[in-house]
Amino acid sequence: RSRFHSSDKLTTSSPIRISSGNTTTTARSSIKTAAIMPSASTISSNGERASQNIPTFDGTDEKSKATDFANYFCAVLTHGASLVNRVTSLGLILPSQYAQLYHQKQMLTDHNRMAAYHAAIVGNADIFKDKVVMDVGTGSGILAVWAAQAGAKRVYAIEYTDMANHARRVVKANGVEHIVTVIQGAVEDVILPQEDWDGIGIDGGLGLGGLTLEVGDVEVNEDGRKNQRVVDIILSEWMGYFLLRESMLDSLVRARDTFLKPKTGLMMPSHATMLLAPISDEEERRVTHNDYANAMDDWREFAEVTSTMYGVDMSVLEQDYDREQKEYYVMSSRWAELRTGCLLADPIVVKEYDMHTCTVEDARGVGLNVGEDEGCGSPIEFDVVGRRLSTGFGSADGDSAADFGAAGPISGFAGWFTVDFKSRTDEVGRIAAPEVSNPAHLSTGPEMGYTHWGQQVFHFPSAIPLLPDQTTRIVGTMEMMRTKESARLYNVRFRFTTSRRKTSGSDDKDGRGAVLMKGKQEELVYQMP
């Protein structure tokens, strides 16, 4: 029912076949797996695993990470199909089985994505020259290769899945194996191979080598391991749908706090912004509602047949089935590739991230109280102008509705994100860090055409009509919070009221128009599957 697209970390968009005995079930999943599970294997100095890639539970934290990952896979893959051939004896699905080149190719052919990262790296070769770089979730290794080509002295390319083996081949084929070290493992568990530091001028002690560590960069963890913050630049394509969904922001923050030089280090991308706008998308909204209606018709037919042929009354379950199907079809977000003409108002910013200062707490969601699963929400406010009958304006291509008023109706909201590759703006980094002389920008909004992220659409159960010469105002809040089942999935809650005013004219003293109607408060909660 929804389209899944790929990412560097690992996203499966083709059917996955799950077999049990003589039964084969096809399911779809969309997973990112760069840095979230521990492994029984150790990581040698050349970045290769010393033993099989088998998850183990060495402690509470590892068990929590593994359980979260397994829950996410099971929730996305299937409702009831046996996973026996995809699950270890511990009940964990091995993500490396899904590291397929097909999915890497999908995101490598996302031109907007590729152009932005290429411009950010190759276009700023001056800040990469002779630097130590880490690529978190390297996937096929292309960002690591670009970093080496831009002049980096050493690149550590971290990849959890078996795609790391392909990355090593790509690195070698492009002649940068003396610069790029591919390390297979969870970034939280990685120890940089110190034995090669002398060769690239890094002193494993207090910064007496060719590359000087900043004061306080050598720390000893509780387990006795040293974590030297020797990395100058962290690269990562960590973003998920609507930025956070299934993303690896937590892992990225931990990598930053473990490896990046705090004063002069750079994150690429450096900033991220979440955007929201009202849309008119009635054709697709009606499709989902028709699918829901058809599902309920199928249930009633099933219940009647079961009663007639087998003498069992299943109608008692209709209400529960209705709730399931409504959540599945009506109250779930959808991947979309919208035209700009679908937008009914300018987008607003609902959350901004500075990748140099954001925290694991920030990754929990949007508009939440610290340590809680809900909060006051991020404010949203839109004025949607109905078509002005007096002007007779129109648009042949439908791409400038907001300029002259829209026919509507308001079908729901759409969310997307942008990321920027630019200089540090935090107080410390603004002074000490090198300047990014050629900033780059990546948008996943409708104005960009296709990206594999697309936009997330939240269709309303009932559309809000737009009336001629009237402005519909939507005022409320948006929250985005992790689901109880998985820290990689999110729910989105909108609380808002609508009102209508006469569209202001030259005789309107306050410029707002007379209030014609105030609606009741709506509360809509969506799953992001």
Coordinates of C-alpha atoms in Angstrom, one line a residue:
R1 CA 0.0 0.0 0.0
S2 CA 2.9 2.3 0.3
R3 CA 6.1 2.9 -1.6
F4 CA 9.4 2.2 0.1
H5 CA 12.6 3.6 -1.2
S6 CA 16.2 3.0 -0.4
S7 CA 19.0 4.7 1.5
D8 CA 22.7 4.1 2.1
K9 CA 22.2 2.3 5.4
L10 CA 20.0 -0.4 3.8
T11 CA 16.5 0.0 2.6
T12 CA 14.7 -2.9 0.9
S13 CA 12.0 -1.8 -1.5
S14 CA 11.7 -5.1 -3.5
P15 CA 9.6 -7.9 -2.1
I16 CA 11.3 -10.0 0.6
R17 CA 10.3 -13.7 0.5
I18 CA 9.8 -15.3 3.8
S19 CA 9.5 -19.1 3.7
S20 CA 8.3 -21.6 6.3
G21 CA 7.8 -25.2 5.1
N22 CA 6.0 -25.1 1.9
T23 CA 4.6 -21.6 2.4
T24 CA 6.2 -18.5 1.0
T25 CA 5.0 -15.0 2.0
T26 CA 6.0 -11.8 0.3
A27 CA 6.5 -8.7 2.4
R28 CA 8.1 -5.3 2.0
S29 CA 10.4 -3.5 4.4
S30 CA 12.3 -0.3 4.6
I31 CA 15.1 -0.5 7.1
K32 CA 18.3 1.5 7.8
T33 CA 21.0 -0.5 9.6
A34 CA 24.2 1.4 9.8
A35 CA 24.9 1.4 13.5
I36 CA 22.4 -0.2 15.8
M37 CA 23.3 -3.7 16.8
P38 CA 26.3 -5.4 18.5
S39 CA 28.0 -8.4 17.0
A40 CA 29.8 -11.5 18.3
S41 CA 32.6 -10.7 16.0
T42 CA 35.5 -8.5 16.8
I43 CA 36.9 -5.9 14.4
S44 CA 40.5 -6.3 13.3
S45 CA 42.9 -3.5 12.4
N46 CA 42.0 -3.7 8.7
G47 CA 38.3 -3.3 9.5
E48 CA 37.3 -6.9 8.8
R49 CA 35.3 -9.1 11.1
A50 CA 37.3 -11.9 12.9
S51 CA 34.2 -14.2 13.3
Q52 CA 30.7 -14.7 12.0
N53 CA 28.2 -11.8 12.0
I54 CA 26.0 -13.2 14.8
P55 CA 24.3 -10.9 17.2
T56 CA 24.9 -11.5 20.9
F57 CA 23.6 -10.1 24.2
D58 CA 26.7 -9.0 26.2
G59 CA 24.8 -6.6 28.3
T60 CA 21.6 -4.7 29.0
D61 CA 22.4 -2.0 26.5
E62 CA 23.2 -4.5 23.7
K63 CA 20.1 -6.4 24.4
S64 CA 18.0 -3.2 24.2
K65 CA 19.6 -2.2 20.9
A66 CA 19.1 -5.7 19.4
T67 CA 15.5 -6.0 20.6
D68 CA 14.6 -2.6 19.2
F69 CA 16.0 -3.6 15.9
A70 CA 14.3 -7.0 15.8
N71 CA 10.9 -5.4 16.8
Y72 CA 11.3 -2.9 14.0
F73 CA 12.0 -5.6 11.4
C74 CA 9.1 -7.8 12.6
A75 CA 6.6 -4.9 12.6
V76 CA 7.5 -3.9 9.0
L77 CA 7.9 -7.3 7.4
T78 CA 4.7 -9.1 8.1
H79 CA 1.6 -9.6 10.3
G80 CA 1.7 -13.3 11.1
A81 CA 4.0 -14.8 8.4
S82 CA 6.6 -17.1 9.8
L83 CA 10.1 -15.6 9.9
V84 CA 11.8 -18.9 10.7
N85 CA 14.3 -18.6 7.9
R86 CA 15.2 -15.0 8.7
V87 CA 15.5 -15.3 12.5
T88 CA 18.4 -16.7 14.6
S89 CA 17.8 -18.9 17.6
L90 CA 17.8 -15.6 19.6
G91 CA 14.8 -14.3 17.6
L92 CA 16.9 -11.7 15.8
I93 CA 16.8 -11.1 12.1
L94 CA 20.2 -10.8 10.5
P95 CA 20.2 -7.4 8.6
S96 CA 23.2 -8.4 6.5
Q97 CA 20.9 -10.7 4.5
Y98 CA 19.2 -7.6 3.1
A99 CA 22.3 -5.7 2.0
Q100 CA 21.6 -5.9 -1.7
L101 CA 23.2 -3.8 -4.5
Y102 CA 19.7 -3.3 -6.0
H103 CA 18.8 -1.0 -3.1
Q104 CA 22.1 0.8 -3.2
K105 CA 21.6 1.5 -6.9
Q106 CA 18.2 3.0 -6.1
M107 CA 19.6 5.8 -4.0
L108 CA 22.8 6.1 -6.1
T109 CA 20.4 7.1 -8.9
D110 CA 18.7 9.8 -6.8
H111 CA 20.3 12.7 -8.7
N112 CA 19.3 15.4 -6.1
R113 CA 20.9 13.4 -3.3
M114 CA 24.1 12.6 -5.3
A115 CA 24.6 16.1 -6.5
A116 CA 24.3 17.7 -3.1
Y117 CA 26.8 15.3 -1.4
H118 CA 29.2 15.5 -4.3
A119 CA 29.1 19.3 -4.3
A120 CA 29.6 19.4 -0.5
I121 CA 32.6 17.1 -0.6
V122 CA 34.4 17.7 -3.9
G123 CA 33.4 21.3 -3.9
N124 CA 35.1 21.8 -0.6
A125 CA 38.3 19.9 -1.2
D126 CA 40.3 22.6 0.8
I127 CA 38.7 21.5 4.1
F128 CA 39.2 17.8 3.3
K129 CA 42.8 18.0 2.4
D130 CA 45.0 16.0 4.9
K131 CA 42.1 15.5 7.2
V132 CA 40.7 12.5 9.0
V133 CA 37.2 11.7 7.9
M134 CA 34.5 9.2 9.2
D135 CA 31.6 8.1 7.0
V136 CA 28.9 6.7 9.3
G137 CA 26.7 4.2 7.3
T138 CA 29.0 4.1 4.3
G139 CA 26.8 1.6 2.3
S140 CA 28.5 1.2 -1.1
G141 CA 31.3 3.5 0.0
I142 CA 30.8 6.3 -2.5
L143 CA 31.0 9.1 0.1
A144 CA 34.2 7.7 1.5
V145 CA 35.7 7.5 -2.0
W146 CA 34.8 11.1 -2.7
A147 CA 36.4 12.2 0.6
A148 CA 39.6 10.4 -0.4
Q149 CA 39.5 12.0 -3.9
A150 CA 39.0 15.4 -2.2
G151 CA 42.3 14.9 -0.4
A152 CA 41.5 13.3 3.0
K153 CA 44.5 11.7 4.7
R154 CA 42.5 8.9 6.2
V155 CA 38.8 7.9 5.9
Y156 CA 37.1 5.4 8.3
A157 CA 34.0 4.1 6.5
I158 CA 31.7 2.4 9.1
E159 CA 29.0 0.0 7.9
Y160 CA 27.1 -2.6 10.0
T161 CA 25.8 -4.8 7.2
D162 CA 27.7 -7.1 4.8
M163 CA 27.5 -4.3 2.2
A164 CA 30.9 -3.5 3.8
N165 CA 32.4 -6.2 1.6
H166 CA 31.1 -4.5 -1.5
A167 CA 32.4 -1.1 -0.2
R168 CA 35.9 -2.6 0.1
R169 CA 35.8 -3.6 -3.5
V170 CA 34.6 -0.2 -4.6
V171 CA 37.3 1.4 -2.6
K172 CA 40.0 -0.8 -4.1
A173 CA 38.6 -0.4 -7.7
N174 CA 38.9 3.4 -7.3
G175 CA 42.5 3.2 -6.1
V176 CA 42.0 4.7 -2.6
E177 CA 42.4 1.6 -0.5
H178 CA 45.5 3.2 1.1
I179 CA 43.3 6.0 2.4
V180 CA 39.9 4.4 3.1
T181 CA 39.5 1.7 5.9
V182 CA 36.1 0.0 5.8
I183 CA 35.1 -1.1 9.3
Q184 CA 32.1 -3.5 9.6
G185 CA 30.3 -3.0 12.9
A186 CA 28.0 -0.8 14.9
V187 CA 29.5 2.7 15.3
E188 CA 28.8 2.6 19.0
D189 CA 31.2 -0.4 19.3
V190 CA 33.9 0.7 16.9
I191 CA 37.5 1.3 18.1
L192 CA 39.6 3.1 15.5
P193 CA 42.6 0.9 14.6
Q194 CA 45.4 2.8 16.4
E195 CA 48.2 0.7 14.8
D196 CA 47.9 2.8 11.6
W197 CA 47.9 6.2 13.3
D198 CA 51.7 6.6 13.1
G199 CA 51.4 6.3 9.3
I200 CA 49.0 9.1 9.0
G201 CA 50.5 11.3 11.7
I202 CA 48.1 10.8 14.6
D203 CA 49.6 10.4 18.1
G204 CA 47.7 7.9 20.2
G205 CA 48.8 9.7 23.3
L206 CA 48.4 13.4 24.0
G207 CA 48.7 14.9 20.5
L208 CA 52.5 14.9 19.9
G209 CA 52.2 13.5 16.4
G210 CA 51.7 15.1 13.0
L211 CA 48.0 15.8 13.7
T212 CA 47.5 17.4 17.0
L213 CA 44.6 16.4 19.2
E214 CA 42.6 19.1 21.1
V215 CA 43.0 19.3 24.8
G216 CA 40.6 16.9 26.5
D217 CA 40.2 14.7 23.4
V218 CA 41.6 11.6 25.1
E219 CA 39.1 10.0 27.4
V220 CA 38.9 6.6 29.1
N221 CA 35.6 4.8 29.1
E222 CA 34.3 2.6 32.0
D223 CA 35.5 -0.4 30.1
G224 CA 39.0 1.0 30.0
R225 CA 39.0 1.8 26.2
K226 CA 40.5 5.0 25.0
N227 CA 38.3 7.1 22.7
Q228 CA 40.4 9.7 20.9
R229 CA 38.5 12.4 19.2
V230 CA 40.7 12.5 16.2
V231 CA 38.2 12.9 13.4
D232 CA 38.0 16.2 11.5
I233 CA 34.9 15.6 9.5
I234 CA 31.9 13.2 9.9
L235 CA 30.0 12.4 6.8
S236 CA 26.7 10.6 6.9
E237 CA 23.5 10.1 4.9
W238 CA 21.4 9.4 8.0
M239 CA 18.0 10.9 7.1
G240 CA 14.8 9.0 6.9
Y241 CA 11.3 9.9 5.7
F242 CA 10.3 13.3 7.1
L243 CA 13.9 13.4 8.5
L244 CA 13.5 11.2 11.6
R245 CA 11.5 8.1 10.6
E246 CA 13.8 5.0 10.7
S247 CA 16.8 7.4 10.8
M248 CA 20.1 6.8 12.6
L249 CA 20.4 10.2 14.3
D250 CA 21.0 8.6 17.7
S251 CA 24.0 6.7 16.3
L252 CA 25.3 9.8 14.5
V253 CA 25.2 11.9 17.7
R254 CA 27.1 9.2 19.6
A255 CA 29.7 9.0 16.8
R256 CA 30.1 12.8 17.0
D257 CA 30.5 12.8 20.7
T258 CA 33.0 9.9 20.6
F259 CA 35.2 10.7 17.6
L260 CA 34.8 14.3 16.3
K261 CA 37.1 17.1 17.4
P262 CA 34.7 19.3 19.5
K263 CA 36.1 22.7 18.5
T264 CA 37.2 22.3 14.9
G265 CA 35.3 19.2 13.7
L266 CA 32.7 19.5 11.0
M267 CA 29.5 17.5 10.5
M268 CA 28.2 17.0 6.9
P269 CA 25.4 17.7 6.6
S270 CA 25.6 20.4 9.2
H271 CA 22.0 21.4 9.6
A272 CA 18.6 19.9 9.0
T273 CA 15.1 21.4 8.8
M274 CA 11.6 19.7 9.0
L275 CA 8.9 21.5 7.0
L276 CA 5.1 21.1 6.9
A277 CA 2.4 22.5 4.5
P278 CA -1.3 22.0 3.8
I279 CA -2.1 20.3 0.5
S280 CA -4.9 19.5 -1.9
D281 CA -4.5 15.8 -2.9
E282 CA -8.1 14.6 -3.2
E283 CA -7.5 11.9 -5.7
E284 CA -5.1 10.0 -3.5
R285 CA -7.1 10.7 -0.4
R286 CA -10.1 9.1 -2.0
V287 CA -8.1 6.1 -3.0
T288 CA -7.1 5.3 0.6
H289 CA -10.7 5.7 1.7
N290 CA -12.0 3.5 -1.0
D291 CA -9.4 0.9 0.0
Y292 CA -10.6 1.1 3.5
A293 CA -14.3 0.7 2.4
N294 CA -13.4 -2.3 0.2
A295 CA -11.6 -3.9 3.1
M296 CA -14.7 -3.6 5.3
D297 CA -16.9 -4.9 2.5
D298 CA -14.6 -7.9 2.3
W299 CA -14.9 -8.5 6.0
R300 CA -18.7 -8.4 6.0
E301 CA -18.7 -10.9 3.1
F302 CA -16.3 -13.1 5.0
A303 CA -18.4 -13.0 8.2
E304 CA -21.5 -13.9 6.2
V305 CA -19.9 -16.8 4.5
T306 CA -18.4 -18.1 7.8
S307 CA -21.7 -17.9 9.4
T308 CA -23.6 -19.5 6.6
M309 CA -21.2 -22.3 5.7
Y310 CA -19.5 -23.1 9.0
G311 CA -22.1 -21.9 11.6
V312 CA -19.7 -19.5 13.4
D313 CA -20.6 -15.9 14.0
M314 CA -17.6 -13.7 13.5
S315 CA -19.5 -10.4 13.5
V316 CA -18.4 -9.7 17.1
L317 CA -14.9 -8.9 15.7
E318 CA -16.1 -6.4 13.1
Q319 CA -15.4 -3.4 15.3
D320 CA -11.9 -4.4 16.0
Y321 CA -11.2 -5.2 12.4
D322 CA -12.6 -1.8 11.4
R323 CA -10.2 -0.2 13.8
E324 CA -7.2 -2.1 12.4
Q325 CA -8.1 -1.2 8.8
K326 CA -8.8 2.4 9.6
E327 CA -5.3 2.7 11.2
Y328 CA -3.8 0.9 8.2
Y329 CA -5.5 2.8 5.4
V330 CA -6.8 6.1 6.8
M331 CA -4.6 7.0 9.7
S332 CA -1.2 6.2 8.3
S333 CA 1.1 8.5 6.4
R334 CA 1.9 7.9 2.8
W335 CA 5.0 8.3 0.6
A336 CA 4.2 10.8 -2.2
E337 CA 5.9 12.7 -5.0
L338 CA 3.8 15.9 -5.0
R339 CA 3.6 18.7 -7.5
T340 CA 4.1 22.2 -6.1
G341 CA 0.6 23.0 -7.3
C342 CA -0.7 20.7 -4.5
L343 CA 0.6 23.1 -1.8
L344 CA -2.1 25.5 -0.5
A345 CA 0.2 27.7 1.6
D346 CA 3.9 28.3 2.2
P347 CA 5.6 25.6 4.3
I348 CA 6.4 26.3 7.9
V349 CA 9.4 25.1 9.9
V350 CA 8.4 22.6 12.6
K351 CA 11.9 21.6 13.8
E352 CA 15.5 22.6 13.1
Y353 CA 18.7 20.6 14.0
D354 CA 22.2 21.8 14.3
M355 CA 24.2 18.6 13.9
H356 CA 27.1 20.0 15.9
T357 CA 24.9 20.6 19.0
C358 CA 21.8 18.4 18.8
T359 CA 21.4 15.6 21.4
V360 CA 20.0 12.1 21.6
E361 CA 17.0 13.7 23.3
D362 CA 16.4 15.8 20.2
A363 CA 16.1 12.6 18.2
R364 CA 13.2 11.5 20.3
G365 CA 10.8 13.6 18.2
V366 CA 9.2 17.0 17.8
G367 CA 7.3 19.1 20.3
L368 CA 7.9 16.8 23.2
N369 CA 8.7 17.5 26.9
V370 CA 12.2 16.3 28.0
G371 CA 12.0 12.7 29.0
E372 CA 8.3 12.3 28.1
D373 CA 6.4 10.8 25.2
E374 CA 4.2 13.9 24.7
G375 CA 4.4 17.7 25.1
C376 CA 3.0 21.0 24.1
G377 CA 3.8 20.4 20.4
S378 CA 5.4 22.5 17.8
P379 CA 3.1 25.3 16.7
I380 CA 1.5 25.3 13.3
E381 CA -0.5 28.0 11.6
F382 CA -1.7 28.3 8.0
D383 CA -3.9 30.7 6.1
V384 CA -5.4 29.1 3.0
V385 CA -7.1 31.5 0.7
G386 CA -10.1 30.3 -1.3
R387 CA -10.3 31.2 -5.0
R388 CA -11.2 34.8 -5.5
L389 CA -14.2 34.9 -7.7
S390 CA -13.9 38.7 -8.4
T391 CA -10.5 38.3 -10.2
G392 CA -11.2 35.3 -12.4
F393 CA -7.5 34.4 -12.1
G394 CA -6.5 30.9 -13.0
S395 CA -3.5 28.9 -13.8
A396 CA -2.9 26.5 -16.7
D397 CA -0.4 24.4 -14.9
G398 CA -1.8 24.6 -11.4
D399 CA 1.6 25.5 -9.9
S400 CA 0.7 28.9 -8.4
A401 CA -2.5 28.4 -6.5
A402 CA -1.2 30.2 -3.4
D403 CA -0.8 33.4 -5.4
F404 CA -4.4 33.8 -6.4
G405 CA -6.4 31.5 -4.2
A406 CA -7.1 27.8 -4.4
A407 CA -10.1 25.7 -5.3
G408 CA -9.0 23.2 -2.6
P409 CA -10.2 21.4 -0.6
I410 CA -7.6 20.9 2.1
S411 CA -6.9 17.1 1.9
G412 CA -4.2 17.0 4.7
F413 CA -0.7 18.0 5.5
A414 CA 2.6 17.1 3.8
G415 CA 6.0 16.9 5.5
W416 CA 9.5 16.9 4.2
F417 CA 13.0 18.1 5.1
T418 CA 16.0 19.9 3.9
V419 CA 19.7 19.6 4.9
D420 CA 22.6 22.0 4.5
F421 CA 26.3 21.6 4.3
K422 CA 27.7 24.8 5.6
S423 CA 30.0 26.4 8.2
R424 CA 29.4 25.8 11.9
T425 CA 27.0 28.3 13.5
D426 CA 27.4 27.3 17.2
E427 CA 29.4 29.6 19.5
V428 CA 32.5 27.4 19.7
G429 CA 32.7 26.2 16.1
R430 CA 31.9 29.5 14.6
I431 CA 35.3 30.8 15.9
A432 CA 37.5 27.7 15.7
A433 CA 36.2 25.5 12.9
P434 CA 37.2 26.0 9.2
E435 CA 34.8 27.8 7.0
V436 CA 32.9 25.8 4.4
S437 CA 33.5 28.1 1.4
N438 CA 31.1 26.3 -1.0
P439 CA 27.9 25.5 0.9
A440 CA 25.5 22.9 -0.5
H441 CA 21.8 22.4 0.0
L442 CA 19.5 19.3 -0.4
S443 CA 15.7 19.6 -0.4
T444 CA 13.2 16.7 -0.5
G445 CA 10.3 19.1 -1.1
P446 CA 7.9 19.1 -4.1
E447 CA 9.9 21.8 -5.9
M448 CA 12.8 19.3 -6.4
G449 CA 10.9 16.6 -8.3
Y450 CA 11.9 13.0 -7.4
T451 CA 14.0 12.1 -4.4
H452 CA 13.8 8.6 -2.8
W453 CA 12.6 10.3 0.4
G454 CA 9.7 12.0 -1.3
Q455 CA 7.2 13.6 1.0
Q456 CA 5.1 12.1 3.8
V457 CA 1.4 12.9 3.4
F458 CA -1.1 12.9 6.2
H459 CA -4.5 12.7 4.7
F460 CA -7.5 14.0 6.8
P461 CA -10.4 11.6 7.4
S462 CA -12.6 14.3 5.9
A463 CA -11.4 17.1 3.6
I464 CA -11.8 20.7 4.7
P465 CA -13.6 22.6 1.9
L466 CA -12.4 26.0 0.7
L467 CA -15.0 28.6 -0.1
P468 CA -14.6 31.4 -2.6
D469 CA -13.5 34.8 -1.2
Q470 CA -12.9 33.2 2.2
T471 CA -9.6 32.4 4.0
T472 CA -9.5 29.2 6.1
R473 CA -7.1 29.4 9.0
I474 CA -5.6 26.3 10.7
V475 CA -4.0 26.9 14.1
G476 CA -2.6 24.2 16.3
T477 CA 0.4 22.0 17.1
M478 CA 2.3 19.0 15.8
E479 CA 4.0 16.3 17.8
M480 CA 6.2 13.5 16.5
M481 CA 7.0 10.8 19.0
R482 CA 8.6 7.3 18.9
T483 CA 6.3 4.3 19.0
K484 CA 6.3 2.1 22.0
E485 CA 7.2 -0.9 19.7
S486 CA 10.3 0.6 18.1
A487 CA 12.6 3.6 18.6
R488 CA 13.0 3.7 14.8
L489 CA 9.4 4.3 14.0
Y490 CA 7.3 7.4 14.9
N491 CA 3.7 8.5 15.3
V492 CA 2.6 12.0 14.5
R493 CA -0.2 13.9 16.3
F494 CA -1.9 17.0 15.0
R495 CA -4.1 19.1 17.2
F496 CA -5.8 22.1 15.5
T497 CA -8.8 24.2 15.0
T498 CA -10.1 25.8 11.8
S499 CA -11.8 29.1 11.3
R500 CA -13.0 31.1 8.3
R501 CA -12.8 34.8 7.6
K502 CA -13.8 36.9 4.7
T503 CA -10.7 37.4 2.6
S504 CA -9.5 40.9 3.3
G505 CA -10.1 43.6 0.8
S506 CA -9.3 47.3 0.5
D507 CA -12.1 48.3 2.9
D508 CA -10.9 45.9 5.6
K509 CA -9.3 48.1 8.3
D510 CA -7.4 45.4 10.2
G511 CA -6.5 43.3 7.1
R512 CA -7.9 40.1 8.6
G513 CA -11.5 40.0 7.4
A514 CA -14.6 39.3 9.5
V515 CA -14.8 35.9 11.3
L516 CA -17.5 33.8 9.6
M517 CA -17.0 30.4 11.3
K518 CA -15.0 28.7 14.1
G519 CA -14.6 25.0 14.0
K520 CA -14.1 22.5 16.8
Q521 CA -10.7 21.2 17.8
E522 CA -9.4 18.2 15.9
E523 CA -6.9 15.6 17.2
L524 CA -5.5 13.2 14.6
V525 CA -2.8 10.6 15.3
Y526 CA -1.0 9.0 12.4
Q527 CA 1.3 6.0 12.1
M528 CA 4.4 6.4 10.0
P529 CA 4.8 2.8 8.7

